[in-house]
Amino acid sequence: MAFWLTLEDARLFYVNSTGAKRMGYTQEEMVGMQISQIDPEFPAERWPEFADRLRSGEPLVFESTHKTRDGQRYPVEITAQYVEFGDEKQVIAFARDITDRKRDQEELANMSMEASLLYRSTRIAEEASTFNDTLQGVVKIFCEIIGWPVGHVYLISDDDETLLEPTDIWHLDDPESYTKFHEVTQRTTFKIGEGLPGRILESTKPAWIVNV
């Protein structure tokens, strides 16, 4: 996507046809729009500071986010350059969709995280004296790698294979902050298919709830 905009108020006065189509607009519809309308990371109050940086004359390359007409957001890499045509002060910019690159980076990061977890878990298992010691070590490093403040292990009951029971295996970054959660969890069991732990036992697949 290539576009031109005014330096003073960040209004578009040219967008190429490919860029307009990607954003879900016609070229005519995009003329006169402010950059903040297509880039949520550039609200109007941020533009003056950015314009000052552009005036240095050096092209700026940075990552941002574009928002299409229907609200879809996707990552872009933008190259912006300040130019003058007589008395006209303008900015020419090129935005490249980097969705695939971001996905590849995320996959690579996940592979690296999994390899680290596997290696460290293996070392813990070799050095631990009991199964519970192994679980305790694995929960700790898993929370460290993922960035979770809380980790806990439920195990299948010895008396009922359809029942999950809490254990004494915990990882707590700040125990005092989770005192109530710890107490309630230690009293809570789950039948197969019941609650998140029970659904995981039933499906044998990972699952999670966002922002519990």
Short mmCIF file of N, CA and C in Angstrom, two decimals, residues 41-125:
data_model
loop_
_atom_site.label_atom_id
_atom_site.label_comp_id
_atom_site.label_asym_id
_atom_site.label_seq_id
_atom_site.Cartn_x
_atom_site.Cartn_y
_atom_site.Cartn_z
N GLU A 41 -2.98 2.95 16.05
CA GLU A 41 -1.80 3.26 16.86
C GLU A 41 -1.32 4.70 16.64
N PHE A 42 -2.01 5.43 15.75
CA PHE A 42 -1.65 6.81 15.49
C PHE A 42 -2.83 7.75 15.74
N PRO A 43 -3.23 7.91 16.99
CA PRO A 43 -4.28 8.89 17.28
C PRO A 43 -3.79 10.30 16.94
N ALA A 44 -4.71 11.21 16.75
CA ALA A 44 -4.36 12.56 16.29
C ALA A 44 -3.35 13.24 17.21
N GLU A 45 -3.44 13.00 18.52
CA GLU A 45 -2.54 13.68 19.45
C GLU A 45 -1.09 13.18 19.34
N ARG A 46 -0.90 12.04 18.72
CA ARG A 46 0.47 11.51 18.59
C ARG A 46 1.18 12.07 17.36
N TRP A 47 0.41 12.57 16.41
CA TRP A 47 0.99 12.96 15.14
C TRP A 47 2.03 14.08 15.23
N PRO A 48 1.81 15.17 15.99
CA PRO A 48 2.80 16.25 16.01
C PRO A 48 4.21 15.78 16.37
N GLU A 49 4.32 14.91 17.35
CA GLU A 49 5.63 14.40 17.73
C GLU A 49 6.24 13.58 16.60
N PHE A 50 5.41 12.78 15.94
CA PHE A 50 5.90 11.97 14.83
C PHE A 50 6.32 12.86 13.66
N ALA A 51 5.57 13.92 13.41
CA ALA A 51 5.90 14.85 12.32
C ALA A 51 7.26 15.50 12.57
N ASP A 52 7.56 15.82 13.82
CA ASP A 52 8.86 16.40 14.15
C ASP A 52 9.99 15.44 13.81
N ARG A 53 9.77 14.18 14.07
CA ARG A 53 10.80 13.18 13.74
C ARG A 53 10.98 13.07 12.23
N LEU A 54 9.88 13.16 11.49
CA LEU A 54 9.96 13.08 10.03
C LEU A 54 10.74 14.26 9.45
N ARG A 55 10.63 15.43 10.05
CA ARG A 55 11.29 16.62 9.54
C ARG A 55 12.82 16.50 9.54
N SER A 56 13.35 15.55 10.27
CA SER A 56 14.81 15.36 10.28
C SER A 56 15.32 14.93 8.91
N GLY A 57 14.40 14.41 8.09
CA GLY A 57 14.77 14.02 6.73
C GLY A 57 15.09 12.57 6.55
N GLU A 58 15.35 11.86 7.65
CA GLU A 58 15.66 10.44 7.55
C GLU A 58 14.38 9.63 7.44
N PRO A 59 14.35 8.63 6.55
CA PRO A 59 13.15 7.78 6.47
C PRO A 59 12.98 6.98 7.76
N LEU A 60 11.75 6.79 8.17
CA LEU A 60 11.44 6.03 9.37
C LEU A 60 10.81 4.70 8.98
N VAL A 61 11.30 3.65 9.57
CA VAL A 61 10.76 2.31 9.33
C VAL A 61 10.28 1.76 10.68
N PHE A 62 9.04 1.35 10.76
CA PHE A 62 8.49 0.89 12.02
C PHE A 62 7.28 -0.01 11.77
N GLU A 63 6.88 -0.74 12.79
CA GLU A 63 5.71 -1.60 12.69
C GLU A 63 4.50 -0.92 13.31
N SER A 64 3.35 -1.18 12.72
CA SER A 64 2.12 -0.61 13.24
C SER A 64 0.96 -1.55 12.91
N THR A 65 -0.25 -1.06 13.01
CA THR A 65 -1.44 -1.86 12.74
C THR A 65 -2.40 -1.07 11.87
N HIS A 66 -2.94 -1.71 10.85
CA HIS A 66 -3.96 -1.08 10.03
C HIS A 66 -5.32 -1.71 10.31
N LYS A 67 -6.35 -0.86 10.23
CA LYS A 67 -7.71 -1.31 10.47
C LYS A 67 -8.53 -1.10 9.22
N THR A 68 -9.14 -2.17 8.71
CA THR A 68 -9.92 -2.09 7.49
C THR A 68 -11.31 -1.52 7.78
N ARG A 69 -12.04 -1.32 6.71
CA ARG A 69 -13.38 -0.73 6.84
C ARG A 69 -14.29 -1.57 7.73
N ASP A 70 -14.15 -2.91 7.67
CA ASP A 70 -15.01 -3.78 8.47
C ASP A 70 -14.44 -4.08 9.85
N GLY A 71 -13.36 -3.39 10.24
CA GLY A 71 -12.82 -3.54 11.58
C GLY A 71 -11.71 -4.55 11.73
N GLN A 72 -11.38 -5.25 10.65
CA GLN A 72 -10.27 -6.21 10.71
C GLN A 72 -8.95 -5.47 10.92
N ARG A 73 -8.09 -6.02 11.75
CA ARG A 73 -6.78 -5.42 12.00
C ARG A 73 -5.69 -6.38 11.55
N TYR A 74 -4.64 -5.80 11.00
CA TYR A 74 -3.51 -6.64 10.58
C TYR A 74 -2.22 -5.85 10.73
N PRO A 75 -1.11 -6.55 11.00
CA PRO A 75 0.17 -5.86 11.24
C PRO A 75 0.80 -5.39 9.93
N VAL A 76 1.46 -4.25 9.99
CA VAL A 76 2.12 -3.70 8.81
C VAL A 76 3.50 -3.17 9.20
N GLU A 77 4.39 -3.16 8.22
CA GLU A 77 5.66 -2.47 8.36
C GLU A 77 5.60 -1.24 7.48
N ILE A 78 5.83 -0.08 8.07
CA ILE A 78 5.68 1.19 7.36
C ILE A 78 7.03 1.85 7.17
N THR A 79 7.26 2.33 5.96
CA THR A 79 8.41 3.18 5.65
C THR A 79 7.86 4.55 5.30
N ALA A 80 8.24 5.56 6.07
CA ALA A 80 7.70 6.92 5.86
C ALA A 80 8.85 7.89 5.61
N GLN A 81 8.63 8.80 4.66
CA GLN A 81 9.66 9.78 4.30
C GLN A 81 9.03 11.15 4.13
N TYR A 82 9.67 12.15 4.73
CA TYR A 82 9.23 13.55 4.59
C TYR A 82 9.79 14.12 3.28
N VAL A 83 8.92 14.80 2.51
CA VAL A 83 9.34 15.40 1.25
C VAL A 83 8.74 16.80 1.14
N GLU A 84 9.40 17.65 0.35
CA GLU A 84 8.89 18.99 0.09
C GLU A 84 8.79 19.21 -1.41
N PHE A 85 7.68 19.78 -1.82
CA PHE A 85 7.48 20.19 -3.21
C PHE A 85 7.13 21.67 -3.18
N GLY A 86 8.13 22.52 -3.34
CA GLY A 86 7.90 23.95 -3.19
C GLY A 86 7.53 24.25 -1.76
N ASP A 87 6.34 24.83 -1.59
CA ASP A 87 5.87 25.13 -0.24
C ASP A 87 5.09 23.98 0.39
N GLU A 88 4.89 22.92 -0.39
CA GLU A 88 4.10 21.79 0.11
C GLU A 88 4.97 20.86 0.96
N LYS A 89 4.53 20.60 2.17
CA LYS A 89 5.23 19.66 3.07
C LYS A 89 4.38 18.40 3.18
N GLN A 90 4.93 17.29 2.72
CA GLN A 90 4.15 16.07 2.60
C GLN A 90 4.93 14.87 3.14
N VAL A 91 4.21 13.78 3.29
CA VAL A 91 4.80 12.52 3.72
C VAL A 91 4.38 11.45 2.74
N ILE A 92 5.36 10.73 2.23
CA ILE A 92 5.06 9.57 1.40
C ILE A 92 5.38 8.34 2.21
N ALA A 93 4.49 7.38 2.18
CA ALA A 93 4.67 6.18 3.00
C ALA A 93 4.27 4.93 2.24
N PHE A 94 4.91 3.84 2.61
CA PHE A 94 4.59 2.53 2.05
C PHE A 94 4.33 1.58 3.22
N ALA A 95 3.22 0.89 3.14
CA ALA A 95 2.85 -0.06 4.20
C ALA A 95 2.84 -1.47 3.61
N ARG A 96 3.55 -2.37 4.27
CA ARG A 96 3.63 -3.76 3.82
C ARG A 96 2.96 -4.66 4.84
N ASP A 97 2.03 -5.47 4.36
CA ASP A 97 1.34 -6.43 5.23
C ASP A 97 2.35 -7.48 5.70
N ILE A 98 2.54 -7.59 7.03
CA ILE A 98 3.51 -8.54 7.57
C ILE A 98 2.83 -9.63 8.40
N THR A 99 1.59 -9.93 8.04
CA THR A 99 0.85 -10.97 8.76
C THR A 99 1.60 -12.30 8.72
N ASP A 100 2.07 -12.70 7.53
CA ASP A 100 2.78 -13.97 7.40
C ASP A 100 4.08 -13.97 8.22
N ARG A 101 4.79 -12.85 8.19
CA ARG A 101 6.04 -12.76 8.94
C ARG A 101 5.79 -12.88 10.44
N LYS A 102 4.75 -12.20 10.91
CA LYS A 102 4.41 -12.28 12.32
C LYS A 102 4.02 -13.70 12.72
N ARG A 103 3.28 -14.38 11.84
CA ARG A 103 2.88 -15.75 12.13
C ARG A 103 4.10 -16.66 12.20
N ASP A 104 5.04 -16.47 11.26
CA ASP A 104 6.26 -17.28 11.26
C ASP A 104 7.08 -17.02 12.52
N GLN A 105 7.16 -15.76 12.93
CA GLN A 105 7.91 -15.43 14.15
C GLN A 105 7.26 -16.06 15.38
N GLU A 106 5.93 -16.04 15.39
CA GLU A 106 5.22 -16.63 16.52
C GLU A 106 5.42 -18.14 16.58
N GLU A 107 5.38 -18.79 15.40
CA GLU A 107 5.60 -20.24 15.34
C GLU A 107 7.01 -20.59 15.79
N LEU A 108 7.99 -19.79 15.36
CA LEU A 108 9.37 -20.02 15.76
C LEU A 108 9.54 -19.85 17.26
N ALA A 109 8.91 -18.81 17.81
CA ALA A 109 8.99 -18.58 19.25
C ALA A 109 8.34 -19.73 20.03
N ASN A 110 7.21 -20.25 19.51
CA ASN A 110 6.55 -21.37 20.16
C ASN A 110 7.41 -22.63 20.12
N MET A 111 8.05 -22.87 18.98
CA MET A 111 8.93 -24.04 18.86
C MET A 111 10.10 -23.94 19.83
N SER A 112 10.65 -22.73 19.95
CA SER A 112 11.76 -22.53 20.87
C SER A 112 11.32 -22.74 22.31
N MET A 113 10.12 -22.24 22.64
CA MET A 113 9.59 -22.40 23.99
C MET A 113 9.35 -23.87 24.30
N GLU A 114 8.77 -24.61 23.35
CA GLU A 114 8.50 -26.03 23.56
C GLU A 114 9.80 -26.82 23.73
N ALA A 115 10.82 -26.47 22.93
CA ALA A 115 12.10 -27.16 23.04
C ALA A 115 12.74 -26.91 24.40
N SER A 116 12.65 -25.66 24.87
CA SER A 116 13.20 -25.31 26.18
C SER A 116 12.46 -26.06 27.28
N LEU A 117 11.14 -26.10 27.18
CA LEU A 117 10.34 -26.79 28.20
C LEU A 117 10.66 -28.28 28.22
N LEU A 118 10.78 -28.89 27.04
CA LEU A 118 11.08 -30.32 26.95
C LEU A 118 12.45 -30.63 27.54
N TYR A 119 13.44 -29.81 27.19
CA TYR A 119 14.79 -30.04 27.68
C TYR A 119 14.86 -29.91 29.20
N ARG A 120 14.28 -28.83 29.73
CA ARG A 120 14.35 -28.58 31.17
C ARG A 120 13.53 -29.60 31.94
N SER A 121 12.39 -30.02 31.36
CA SER A 121 11.57 -31.03 32.02
C SER A 121 12.30 -32.36 32.10
N THR A 122 13.02 -32.70 31.04
CA THR A 122 13.79 -33.95 31.03
C THR A 122 14.87 -33.92 32.10
N ARG A 123 15.55 -32.80 32.23
CA ARG A 123 16.58 -32.67 33.25
C ARG A 123 15.99 -32.80 34.65
N ILE A 124 14.82 -32.20 34.86
CA ILE A 124 14.16 -32.28 36.17
C ILE A 124 13.79 -33.72 36.48
N ALA A 125 13.24 -34.42 35.48
CA ALA A 125 12.84 -35.81 35.69
C ALA A 125 14.04 -36.69 36.04
#
